[in-house]
Amino acid sequence: MNRQLIVEGYLSDLGIKGFDLTSSEGQVEFLNKLQAAHIARHSFNSLAVVIGNELPLDLTSLYEKIVVKRRGGYCFEHNKLIFNVLEQLGFDVKLALARVVYNRDVDSPRTHRVTLVRINGVDYVVDGGFGHLGARLPVRLEHGVEQPQGKESFRIVIKESGEHCYQVLKDGDYFTLYTFDLGVYTESDCLVGHFFSHRHPTAAFVNNLVVSRKPEDSIYSLRNGEFHWIIADGTTVTRLTTALELHEKLTQVFELDVDVAISEFLFNKFVQDNS
């Protein structure tokens, strides 16, 4: 399947049409629409990892999995698809690999893929694959500048080492989700992080059922048997107790095309066995 057909199908699926990329303002507006629509429609999840499926990263396979089959995925899948769409549309894109640190001073491997997009001399971090704490809109690479996005706020600061810290406002303080640099990375570099993330026995995605989706006015998040529904007024936490409840969440809330048998397997492995 050629890239232009993938771009057209992807944008049509997101409901994005009639855009103008001839001005920097139009390009920024397009980026905002794309990231917000992507994370609202396509879930971030570890389903294919914990089931043990192969996770090819060629563009056709990603399009089939995420757009056609509605299976979602994680950063190496979501953000590669977005990268290729933007590149095909003529955007100035650069691949970056980040270390997920969750506000800790730890030596983490580069297991998170993001896209840097330069528009009129300004870089934007486009990330459609981080999960429920990720931004709905691209974040400008302007150090220390707070960037409110509805009820959330993000910023990027720089460390003495030169690493950039991608931060979200959490419980009144800025919390570093991941760090990244502006080095040169290739698709081959991504294969290492991708393999670790979905094959290494200690990797978080191998050992946990993780699913999230961020529509416009709420956040849905599932980790093993605990489901969170986050809205402006607060958070509702539900503990799942049956495979049917899990199946309903996966298919109705996260809009995943999942067989009942798969839901039963996931419940037995990640909910019942951990209760």
PDB file of C-alpha atoms in Angstrom:
ATOM      1  CA  MET A   1       0.000   0.000   0.000  1.00  0.00           C
ATOM      2  CA  ASN A   2       1.605   3.294  -1.032  1.00  0.00           C
ATOM      3  CA  ARG A   3       2.151   6.139   1.403  1.00  0.00           C
ATOM      4  CA  GLN A   4      -0.257   8.570  -0.237  1.00  0.00           C
ATOM      5  CA  LEU A   5      -3.166   6.137   0.090  1.00  0.00           C
ATOM      6  CA  ILE A   6      -2.231   5.565   3.723  1.00  0.00           C
ATOM      7  CA  VAL A   7      -2.189   9.318   4.379  1.00  0.00           C
ATOM      8  CA  GLU A   8      -5.573   9.790   2.728  1.00  0.00           C
ATOM      9  CA  GLY A   9      -7.133   6.872   4.594  1.00  0.00           C
ATOM     10  CA  TYR A  10      -5.650   7.940   7.922  1.00  0.00           C
ATOM     11  CA  LEU A  11      -6.845  11.552   7.674  1.00  0.00           C
ATOM     12  CA  SER A  12     -10.277  10.453   6.479  1.00  0.00           C
ATOM     13  CA  ASP A  13     -10.568   8.122   9.469  1.00  0.00           C
ATOM     14  CA  LEU A  14      -9.757  11.042  11.796  1.00  0.00           C
ATOM     15  CA  GLY A  15     -12.260  13.303  10.045  1.00  0.00           C
ATOM     16  CA  ILE A  16      -9.575  15.810   9.033  1.00  0.00           C
ATOM     17  CA  LYS A  17     -10.248  17.497   5.710  1.00  0.00           C
ATOM     18  CA  GLY A  18     -10.101  20.896   4.072  1.00  0.00           C
ATOM     19  CA  PHE A  19      -6.834  21.879   5.746  1.00  0.00           C
ATOM     20  CA  ASP A  20      -4.428  24.577   4.521  1.00  0.00           C
ATOM     21  CA  LEU A  21      -0.708  23.880   4.887  1.00  0.00           C
ATOM     22  CA  THR A  22       0.504  26.931   2.957  1.00  0.00           C
ATOM     23  CA  SER A  23       1.045  29.056   6.079  1.00  0.00           C
ATOM     24  CA  SER A  24       2.788  28.372   9.383  1.00  0.00           C
ATOM     25  CA  GLU A  25      -0.473  29.110  11.210  1.00  0.00           C
ATOM     26  CA  GLY A  26      -2.283  26.535   9.086  1.00  0.00           C
ATOM     27  CA  GLN A  27       0.439  23.980   9.730  1.00  0.00           C
ATOM     28  CA  VAL A  28       0.261  24.457  13.512  1.00  0.00           C
ATOM     29  CA  GLU A  29      -3.531  24.222  13.408  1.00  0.00           C
ATOM     30  CA  PHE A  30      -3.242  20.996  11.420  1.00  0.00           C
ATOM     31  CA  LEU A  31      -0.784  19.496  13.932  1.00  0.00           C
ATOM     32  CA  ASN A  32      -3.149  20.344  16.778  1.00  0.00           C
ATOM     33  CA  LYS A  33      -6.089  18.720  15.015  1.00  0.00           C
ATOM     34  CA  LEU A  34      -4.120  15.628  14.105  1.00  0.00           C
ATOM     35  CA  GLN A  35      -2.717  14.864  17.559  1.00  0.00           C
ATOM     36  CA  ALA A  36      -5.993  15.585  19.363  1.00  0.00           C
ATOM     37  CA  ALA A  37      -7.985  13.471  16.917  1.00  0.00           C
ATOM     38  CA  HIS A  38      -5.469  10.630  16.991  1.00  0.00           C
ATOM     39  CA  ILE A  39      -5.405  10.138  20.760  1.00  0.00           C
ATOM     40  CA  ALA A  40      -9.168  10.572  20.980  1.00  0.00           C
ATOM     41  CA  ARG A  41      -9.801   7.836  18.422  1.00  0.00           C
ATOM     42  CA  HIS A  42      -6.900   5.415  18.726  1.00  0.00           C
ATOM     43  CA  SER A  43      -6.114   3.845  22.077  1.00  0.00           C
ATOM     44  CA  PHE A  44      -2.678   3.500  23.583  1.00  0.00           C
ATOM     45  CA  ASN A  45      -2.419  -0.110  24.718  1.00  0.00           C
ATOM     46  CA  SER A  46      -0.294  -3.182  25.347  1.00  0.00           C
ATOM     47  CA  LEU A  47      -2.808  -5.772  24.100  1.00  0.00           C
ATOM     48  CA  ALA A  48      -0.734  -7.142  21.237  1.00  0.00           C
ATOM     49  CA  VAL A  49       2.316  -7.287  23.503  1.00  0.00           C
ATOM     50  CA  VAL A  50       0.701  -9.290  26.299  1.00  0.00           C
ATOM     51  CA  ILE A  51      -1.069 -11.597  23.854  1.00  0.00           C
ATOM     52  CA  GLY A  52       2.288 -12.322  22.238  1.00  0.00           C
ATOM     53  CA  ASN A  53       1.541 -11.092  18.729  1.00  0.00           C
ATOM     54  CA  GLU A  54       4.274 -10.063  16.333  1.00  0.00           C
ATOM     55  CA  LEU A  55       4.539  -6.264  16.082  1.00  0.00           C
ATOM     56  CA  PRO A  56       5.953  -5.356  12.657  1.00  0.00           C
ATOM     57  CA  LEU A  57       6.786  -1.685  12.158  1.00  0.00           C
ATOM     58  CA  ASP A  58       6.412  -1.381   8.400  1.00  0.00           C
ATOM     59  CA  LEU A  59       3.974   1.355   7.464  1.00  0.00           C
ATOM     60  CA  THR A  60       1.351  -0.882   5.852  1.00  0.00           C
ATOM     61  CA  SER A  61       1.197  -3.134   8.921  1.00  0.00           C
ATOM     62  CA  LEU A  62       0.830  -0.126  11.220  1.00  0.00           C
ATOM     63  CA  TYR A  63      -1.971   1.325   9.112  1.00  0.00           C
ATOM     64  CA  GLU A  64      -3.801  -2.014   9.046  1.00  0.00           C
ATOM     65  CA  LYS A  65      -3.457  -2.529  12.802  1.00  0.00           C
ATOM     66  CA  ILE A  66      -4.259   0.974  14.033  1.00  0.00           C
ATOM     67  CA  VAL A  67      -6.656   2.380  11.431  1.00  0.00           C
ATOM     68  CA  VAL A  68      -8.270  -0.573   9.671  1.00  0.00           C
ATOM     69  CA  LYS A  69      -8.471  -3.139  12.478  1.00  0.00           C
ATOM     70  CA  ARG A  70      -8.864  -0.567  15.303  1.00  0.00           C
ATOM     71  CA  ARG A  71      -6.359  -2.344  17.554  1.00  0.00           C
ATOM     72  CA  GLY A  72      -4.406   0.696  18.768  1.00  0.00           C
ATOM     73  CA  GLY A  73      -0.830   0.214  19.908  1.00  0.00           C
ATOM     74  CA  TYR A  74       2.038   1.909  21.696  1.00  0.00           C
ATOM     75  CA  CYS A  75       4.564   4.644  20.909  1.00  0.00           C
ATOM     76  CA  PHE A  76       6.699   2.867  18.314  1.00  0.00           C
ATOM     77  CA  GLU A  77       3.520   2.160  16.362  1.00  0.00           C
ATOM     78  CA  HIS A  78       1.449   5.319  16.841  1.00  0.00           C
ATOM     79  CA  ASN A  79       4.298   7.772  16.433  1.00  0.00           C
ATOM     80  CA  LYS A  80       5.852   6.053  13.431  1.00  0.00           C
ATOM     81  CA  LEU A  81       2.506   6.221  11.642  1.00  0.00           C
ATOM     82  CA  ILE A  82       2.176   9.911  12.517  1.00  0.00           C
ATOM     83  CA  PHE A  83       5.791  10.594  11.480  1.00  0.00           C
ATOM     84  CA  ASN A  84       5.257   9.085   8.040  1.00  0.00           C
ATOM     85  CA  VAL A  85       1.974  10.907   7.496  1.00  0.00           C
ATOM     86  CA  LEU A  86       3.566  14.256   8.353  1.00  0.00           C
ATOM     87  CA  GLU A  87       6.631  13.525   6.232  1.00  0.00           C
ATOM     88  CA  GLN A  88       4.451  12.614   3.244  1.00  0.00           C
ATOM     89  CA  LEU A  89       2.571  15.906   3.666  1.00  0.00           C
ATOM     90  CA  GLY A  90       5.834  17.843   3.455  1.00  0.00           C
ATOM     91  CA  PHE A  91       6.445  18.692   7.116  1.00  0.00           C
ATOM     92  CA  ASP A  92      10.007  19.106   8.404  1.00  0.00           C
ATOM     93  CA  VAL A  93      10.105  16.099  10.742  1.00  0.00           C
ATOM     94  CA  LYS A  94      12.796  14.583  12.931  1.00  0.00           C
ATOM     95  CA  LEU A  95      12.766  11.356  14.904  1.00  0.00           C
ATOM     96  CA  ALA A  96      13.648  11.540  18.605  1.00  0.00           C
ATOM     97  CA  LEU A  97      14.062   8.783  21.177  1.00  0.00           C
ATOM     98  CA  ALA A  98      13.258   9.518  24.805  1.00  0.00           C
ATOM     99  CA  ARG A  99      13.882   8.009  28.226  1.00  0.00           C
ATOM    100  CA  VAL A 100      10.707   7.510  30.281  1.00  0.00           C
ATOM    101  CA  VAL A 101      11.628   8.545  33.843  1.00  0.00           C
ATOM    102  CA  TYR A 102       8.377   9.487  35.643  1.00  0.00           C
ATOM    103  CA  ASN A 103      10.065  12.232  37.660  1.00  0.00           C
ATOM    104  CA  ARG A 104      12.892   9.995  38.872  1.00  0.00           C
ATOM    105  CA  ASP A 105      16.661  10.308  38.487  1.00  0.00           C
ATOM    106  CA  VAL A 106      17.130   6.910  36.874  1.00  0.00           C
ATOM    107  CA  ASP A 107      19.186   5.446  34.051  1.00  0.00           C
ATOM    108  CA  SER A 108      16.373   4.477  31.694  1.00  0.00           C
ATOM    109  CA  PRO A 109      16.844   3.191  28.137  1.00  0.00           C
ATOM    110  CA  ARG A 110      15.484   5.154  25.184  1.00  0.00           C
ATOM    111  CA  THR A 111      12.213   3.295  24.785  1.00  0.00           C
ATOM    112  CA  HIS A 112       9.860   6.100  23.764  1.00  0.00           C
ATOM    113  CA  ARG A 113       9.558   7.416  20.220  1.00  0.00           C
ATOM    114  CA  VAL A 114       8.392  10.981  19.504  1.00  0.00           C
ATOM    115  CA  THR A 115       8.380  13.284  16.488  1.00  0.00           C
ATOM    116  CA  LEU A 116       9.871  16.770  16.324  1.00  0.00           C
ATOM    117  CA  VAL A 117       8.263  19.053  13.750  1.00  0.00           C
ATOM    118  CA  ARG A 118       9.836  22.382  12.811  1.00  0.00           C
ATOM    119  CA  ILE A 119       7.508  25.161  11.670  1.00  0.00           C
ATOM    120  CA  ASN A 120       8.863  28.630  10.964  1.00  0.00           C
ATOM    121  CA  GLY A 121      11.929  28.004  13.134  1.00  0.00           C
ATOM    122  CA  VAL A 122       9.985  26.600  16.102  1.00  0.00           C
ATOM    123  CA  ASP A 123      10.125  22.927  17.075  1.00  0.00           C
ATOM    124  CA  TYR A 124       7.021  21.088  18.289  1.00  0.00           C
ATOM    125  CA  VAL A 125       6.982  17.750  20.092  1.00  0.00           C
ATOM    126  CA  VAL A 126       4.257  15.677  18.448  1.00  0.00           C
ATOM    127  CA  ASP A 127       3.398  12.633  20.552  1.00  0.00           C
ATOM    128  CA  GLY A 128       0.352  10.485  19.889  1.00  0.00           C
ATOM    129  CA  GLY A 129       1.611   7.518  21.848  1.00  0.00           C
ATOM    130  CA  PHE A 130       2.292   8.185  25.513  1.00  0.00           C
ATOM    131  CA  GLY A 131      -0.930   7.218  27.225  1.00  0.00           C
ATOM    132  CA  HIS A 132      -3.251   8.972  29.645  1.00  0.00           C
ATOM    133  CA  LEU A 133      -0.639  11.463  30.926  1.00  0.00           C
ATOM    134  CA  GLY A 134       0.383  12.591  27.449  1.00  0.00           C
ATOM    135  CA  ALA A 135      -0.638  15.890  25.872  1.00  0.00           C
ATOM    136  CA  ARG A 136      -3.646  16.281  23.623  1.00  0.00           C
ATOM    137  CA  LEU A 137      -1.786  18.863  21.530  1.00  0.00           C
ATOM    138  CA  PRO A 138       1.833  19.211  20.396  1.00  0.00           C
ATOM    139  CA  VAL A 139       4.106  20.961  22.901  1.00  0.00           C
ATOM    140  CA  ARG A 140       6.420  23.744  21.698  1.00  0.00           C
ATOM    141  CA  LEU A 141      10.099  23.246  22.408  1.00  0.00           C
ATOM    142  CA  GLU A 142      10.416  26.558  24.274  1.00  0.00           C
ATOM    143  CA  HIS A 143      12.188  26.097  27.569  1.00  0.00           C
ATOM    144  CA  GLY A 144      10.202  26.899  30.691  1.00  0.00           C
ATOM    145  CA  VAL A 145       7.105  28.166  28.874  1.00  0.00           C
ATOM    146  CA  GLU A 146       3.915  26.804  30.430  1.00  0.00           C
ATOM    147  CA  GLN A 147       1.464  25.623  27.791  1.00  0.00           C
ATOM    148  CA  PRO A 148      -2.076  25.113  29.127  1.00  0.00           C
ATOM    149  CA  GLN A 149      -4.253  22.601  27.301  1.00  0.00           C
ATOM    150  CA  GLY A 150      -7.702  22.782  28.828  1.00  0.00           C
ATOM    151  CA  LYS A 151      -7.459  21.475  32.398  1.00  0.00           C
ATOM    152  CA  GLU A 152      -3.916  20.226  31.774  1.00  0.00           C
ATOM    153  CA  SER A 153      -0.636  22.088  31.374  1.00  0.00           C
ATOM    154  CA  PHE A 154       2.689  21.062  29.865  1.00  0.00           C
ATOM    155  CA  ARG A 155       6.144  22.526  29.461  1.00  0.00           C
ATOM    156  CA  ILE A 156       9.653  21.588  28.405  1.00  0.00           C
ATOM    157  CA  VAL A 157      12.708  22.494  30.478  1.00  0.00           C
ATOM    158  CA  ILE A 158      16.364  21.733  29.849  1.00  0.00           C
ATOM    159  CA  LYS A 159      18.754  19.962  32.212  1.00  0.00           C
ATOM    160  CA  GLU A 160      22.410  20.848  32.731  1.00  0.00           C
ATOM    161  CA  SER A 161      23.266  17.771  30.691  1.00  0.00           C
ATOM    162  CA  GLY A 162      21.428  19.244  27.705  1.00  0.00           C
ATOM    163  CA  GLU A 163      18.549  16.771  27.879  1.00  0.00           C
ATOM    164  CA  HIS A 164      15.060  18.206  27.440  1.00  0.00           C
ATOM    165  CA  CYS A 165      12.440  17.309  30.070  1.00  0.00           C
ATOM    166  CA  TYR A 166       8.859  16.861  28.850  1.00  0.00           C
ATOM    167  CA  GLN A 167       6.685  17.746  31.840  1.00  0.00           C
ATOM    168  CA  VAL A 168       3.018  17.712  32.848  1.00  0.00           C
ATOM    169  CA  LEU A 169       1.470  19.680  35.717  1.00  0.00           C
ATOM    170  CA  LYS A 170       0.540  17.019  38.278  1.00  0.00           C
ATOM    171  CA  ASP A 171      -0.737  17.673  41.813  1.00  0.00           C
ATOM    172  CA  GLY A 172       0.426  21.283  41.695  1.00  0.00           C
ATOM    173  CA  ASP A 173       3.991  20.640  40.486  1.00  0.00           C
ATOM    174  CA  TYR A 174       5.564  19.905  37.141  1.00  0.00           C
ATOM    175  CA  PHE A 175       6.337  16.219  36.726  1.00  0.00           C
ATOM    176  CA  THR A 176       8.853  14.935  34.166  1.00  0.00           C
ATOM    177  CA  LEU A 177       7.350  12.208  32.013  1.00  0.00           C
ATOM    178  CA  TYR A 178      10.381  11.705  29.798  1.00  0.00           C
ATOM    179  CA  THR A 179      13.656  13.257  28.693  1.00  0.00           C
ATOM    180  CA  PHE A 180      15.063  13.495  25.183  1.00  0.00           C
ATOM    181  CA  ASP A 181      17.888  15.096  23.229  1.00  0.00           C
ATOM    182  CA  LEU A 182      18.253  16.381  19.682  1.00  0.00           C
ATOM    183  CA  GLY A 183      20.633  13.686  18.508  1.00  0.00           C
ATOM    184  CA  VAL A 184      20.361  11.884  15.201  1.00  0.00           C
ATOM    185  CA  TYR A 185      18.311   8.687  15.365  1.00  0.00           C
ATOM    186  CA  THR A 186      17.182   6.293  12.662  1.00  0.00           C
ATOM    187  CA  GLU A 187      14.541   3.611  12.261  1.00  0.00           C
ATOM    188  CA  SER A 188      17.208   1.042  13.137  1.00  0.00           C
ATOM    189  CA  ASP A 189      17.642   2.725  16.519  1.00  0.00           C
ATOM    190  CA  CYS A 190      13.908   2.335  17.100  1.00  0.00           C
ATOM    191  CA  LEU A 191      14.125  -1.413  16.571  1.00  0.00           C
ATOM    192  CA  VAL A 192      16.225  -1.787  19.723  1.00  0.00           C
ATOM    193  CA  GLY A 193      13.784   0.100  21.965  1.00  0.00           C
ATOM    194  CA  HIS A 194      10.830  -1.574  20.276  1.00  0.00           C
ATOM    195  CA  PHE A 195      12.265  -5.055  20.855  1.00  0.00           C
ATOM    196  CA  PHE A 196      13.018  -4.331  24.514  1.00  0.00           C
ATOM    197  CA  SER A 197       9.569  -2.840  25.114  1.00  0.00           C
ATOM    198  CA  HIS A 198       7.584  -5.770  23.760  1.00  0.00           C
ATOM    199  CA  ARG A 199       9.925  -8.734  24.322  1.00  0.00           C
ATOM    200  CA  HIS A 200      12.127  -8.200  27.382  1.00  0.00           C
ATOM    201  CA  PRO A 201      10.777 -10.134  30.394  1.00  0.00           C
ATOM    202  CA  THR A 202      11.081  -7.111  32.703  1.00  0.00           C
ATOM    203  CA  ALA A 203       9.451  -4.582  30.341  1.00  0.00           C
ATOM    204  CA  ALA A 204       6.363  -2.845  31.722  1.00  0.00           C
ATOM    205  CA  PHE A 205       4.249  -3.596  28.659  1.00  0.00           C
ATOM    206  CA  VAL A 206       5.096  -7.298  28.824  1.00  0.00           C
ATOM    207  CA  ASN A 207       3.904  -7.551  32.418  1.00  0.00           C
ATOM    208  CA  ASN A 208       0.852  -5.282  32.488  1.00  0.00           C
ATOM    209  CA  LEU A 209      -2.399  -4.770  30.630  1.00  0.00           C
ATOM    210  CA  VAL A 210      -2.348  -1.040  29.877  1.00  0.00           C
ATOM    211  CA  VAL A 211      -5.008   0.814  27.871  1.00  0.00           C
ATOM    212  CA  SER A 212      -5.904   4.499  27.590  1.00  0.00           C
ATOM    213  CA  ARG A 213      -7.831   6.875  25.367  1.00  0.00           C
ATOM    214  CA  LYS A 214      -8.244  10.642  25.615  1.00  0.00           C
ATOM    215  CA  PRO A 215     -11.380  12.042  23.972  1.00  0.00           C
ATOM    216  CA  GLU A 216     -11.965  15.778  24.162  1.00  0.00           C
ATOM    217  CA  ASP A 217     -13.449  16.140  27.647  1.00  0.00           C
ATOM    218  CA  SER A 218     -12.367  13.019  29.548  1.00  0.00           C
ATOM    219  CA  ILE A 219      -9.637  10.443  30.025  1.00  0.00           C
ATOM    220  CA  TYR A 220     -10.125   6.680  30.129  1.00  0.00           C
ATOM    221  CA  SER A 221      -7.332   4.618  31.648  1.00  0.00           C
ATOM    222  CA  LEU A 222      -7.028   0.934  32.504  1.00  0.00           C
ATOM    223  CA  ARG A 223      -4.133  -0.803  34.223  1.00  0.00           C
ATOM    224  CA  ASN A 224      -4.729  -4.497  34.783  1.00  0.00           C
ATOM    225  CA  GLY A 225      -8.029  -4.588  36.716  1.00  0.00           C
ATOM    226  CA  GLU A 226      -8.324  -0.929  37.700  1.00  0.00           C
ATOM    227  CA  PHE A 227     -10.295   1.413  35.442  1.00  0.00           C
ATOM    228  CA  HIS A 228     -10.089   5.202  35.814  1.00  0.00           C
ATOM    229  CA  TRP A 229     -12.538   7.668  34.297  1.00  0.00           C
ATOM    230  CA  ILE A 230     -11.123  11.182  34.667  1.00  0.00           C
ATOM    231  CA  ILE A 231     -13.191  14.322  34.038  1.00  0.00           C
ATOM    232  CA  ALA A 232     -12.935  17.937  35.186  1.00  0.00           C
ATOM    233  CA  ASP A 233     -14.904  17.224  38.383  1.00  0.00           C
ATOM    234  CA  GLY A 234     -12.696  14.350  39.500  1.00  0.00           C
ATOM    235  CA  THR A 235     -11.799  10.710  39.002  1.00  0.00           C
ATOM    236  CA  THR A 236     -14.000   7.634  39.260  1.00  0.00           C
ATOM    237  CA  VAL A 237     -12.109   4.402  39.956  1.00  0.00           C
ATOM    238  CA  THR A 238     -13.709   1.028  39.251  1.00  0.00           C
ATOM    239  CA  ARG A 239     -12.247  -2.352  40.081  1.00  0.00           C
ATOM    240  CA  LEU A 240     -13.186  -4.885  37.412  1.00  0.00           C
ATOM    241  CA  THR A 241     -14.409  -8.196  38.790  1.00  0.00           C
ATOM    242  CA  THR A 242     -15.463 -10.209  35.736  1.00  0.00           C
ATOM    243  CA  ALA A 243     -14.189 -10.937  32.249  1.00  0.00           C
ATOM    244  CA  LEU A 244     -17.436  -9.493  30.877  1.00  0.00           C
ATOM    245  CA  GLU A 245     -16.747  -6.147  32.564  1.00  0.00           C
ATOM    246  CA  LEU A 246     -13.275  -6.097  31.042  1.00  0.00           C
ATOM    247  CA  HIS A 247     -14.657  -6.984  27.618  1.00  0.00           C
ATOM    248  CA  GLU A 248     -17.218  -4.182  27.816  1.00  0.00           C
ATOM    249  CA  LYS A 249     -14.521  -1.655  28.735  1.00  0.00           C
ATOM    250  CA  LEU A 250     -12.213  -2.781  25.946  1.00  0.00           C
ATOM    251  CA  THR A 251     -14.888  -2.787  23.253  1.00  0.00           C
ATOM    252  CA  GLN A 252     -17.233   0.013  24.323  1.00  0.00           C
ATOM    253  CA  VAL A 253     -15.002   2.518  26.136  1.00  0.00           C
ATOM    254  CA  PHE A 254     -11.713   1.955  24.344  1.00  0.00           C
ATOM    255  CA  GLU A 255     -13.457   0.983  21.092  1.00  0.00           C
ATOM    256  CA  LEU A 256     -11.173  -1.974  20.442  1.00  0.00           C
ATOM    257  CA  ASP A 257     -12.118  -4.862  18.181  1.00  0.00           C
ATOM    258  CA  VAL A 258     -11.444  -7.687  20.642  1.00  0.00           C
ATOM    259  CA  ASP A 259     -12.929 -11.191  20.815  1.00  0.00           C
ATOM    260  CA  VAL A 260     -14.556 -12.369  24.052  1.00  0.00           C
ATOM    261  CA  ALA A 261     -11.972 -15.154  24.284  1.00  0.00           C
ATOM    262  CA  ILE A 262      -9.162 -12.591  24.296  1.00  0.00           C
ATOM    263  CA  SER A 263     -10.879 -10.604  27.045  1.00  0.00           C
ATOM    264  CA  GLU A 264     -11.239 -13.778  29.120  1.00  0.00           C
ATOM    265  CA  PHE A 265      -7.541 -14.572  28.667  1.00  0.00           C
ATOM    266  CA  LEU A 266      -6.552 -11.031  29.682  1.00  0.00           C
ATOM    267  CA  PHE A 267      -8.846 -11.089  32.698  1.00  0.00           C
ATOM    268  CA  ASN A 268      -7.454 -14.391  33.940  1.00  0.00           C
ATOM    269  CA  LYS A 269      -3.843 -13.294  33.493  1.00  0.00           C
ATOM    270  CA  PHE A 270      -3.870  -9.643  34.566  1.00  0.00           C
ATOM    271  CA  VAL A 271      -6.932  -9.159  36.751  1.00  0.00           C
ATOM    272  CA  GLN A 272      -7.923 -12.372  38.501  1.00  0.00           C
ATOM    273  CA  ASP A 273      -4.345 -13.544  39.094  1.00  0.00           C
ATOM    274  CA  ASN A 274      -3.396 -10.135  40.542  1.00  0.00           C
ATOM    275  CA  SER A 275      -6.427  -9.722  42.806  1.00  0.00           C
TER     276      SER A 275
END
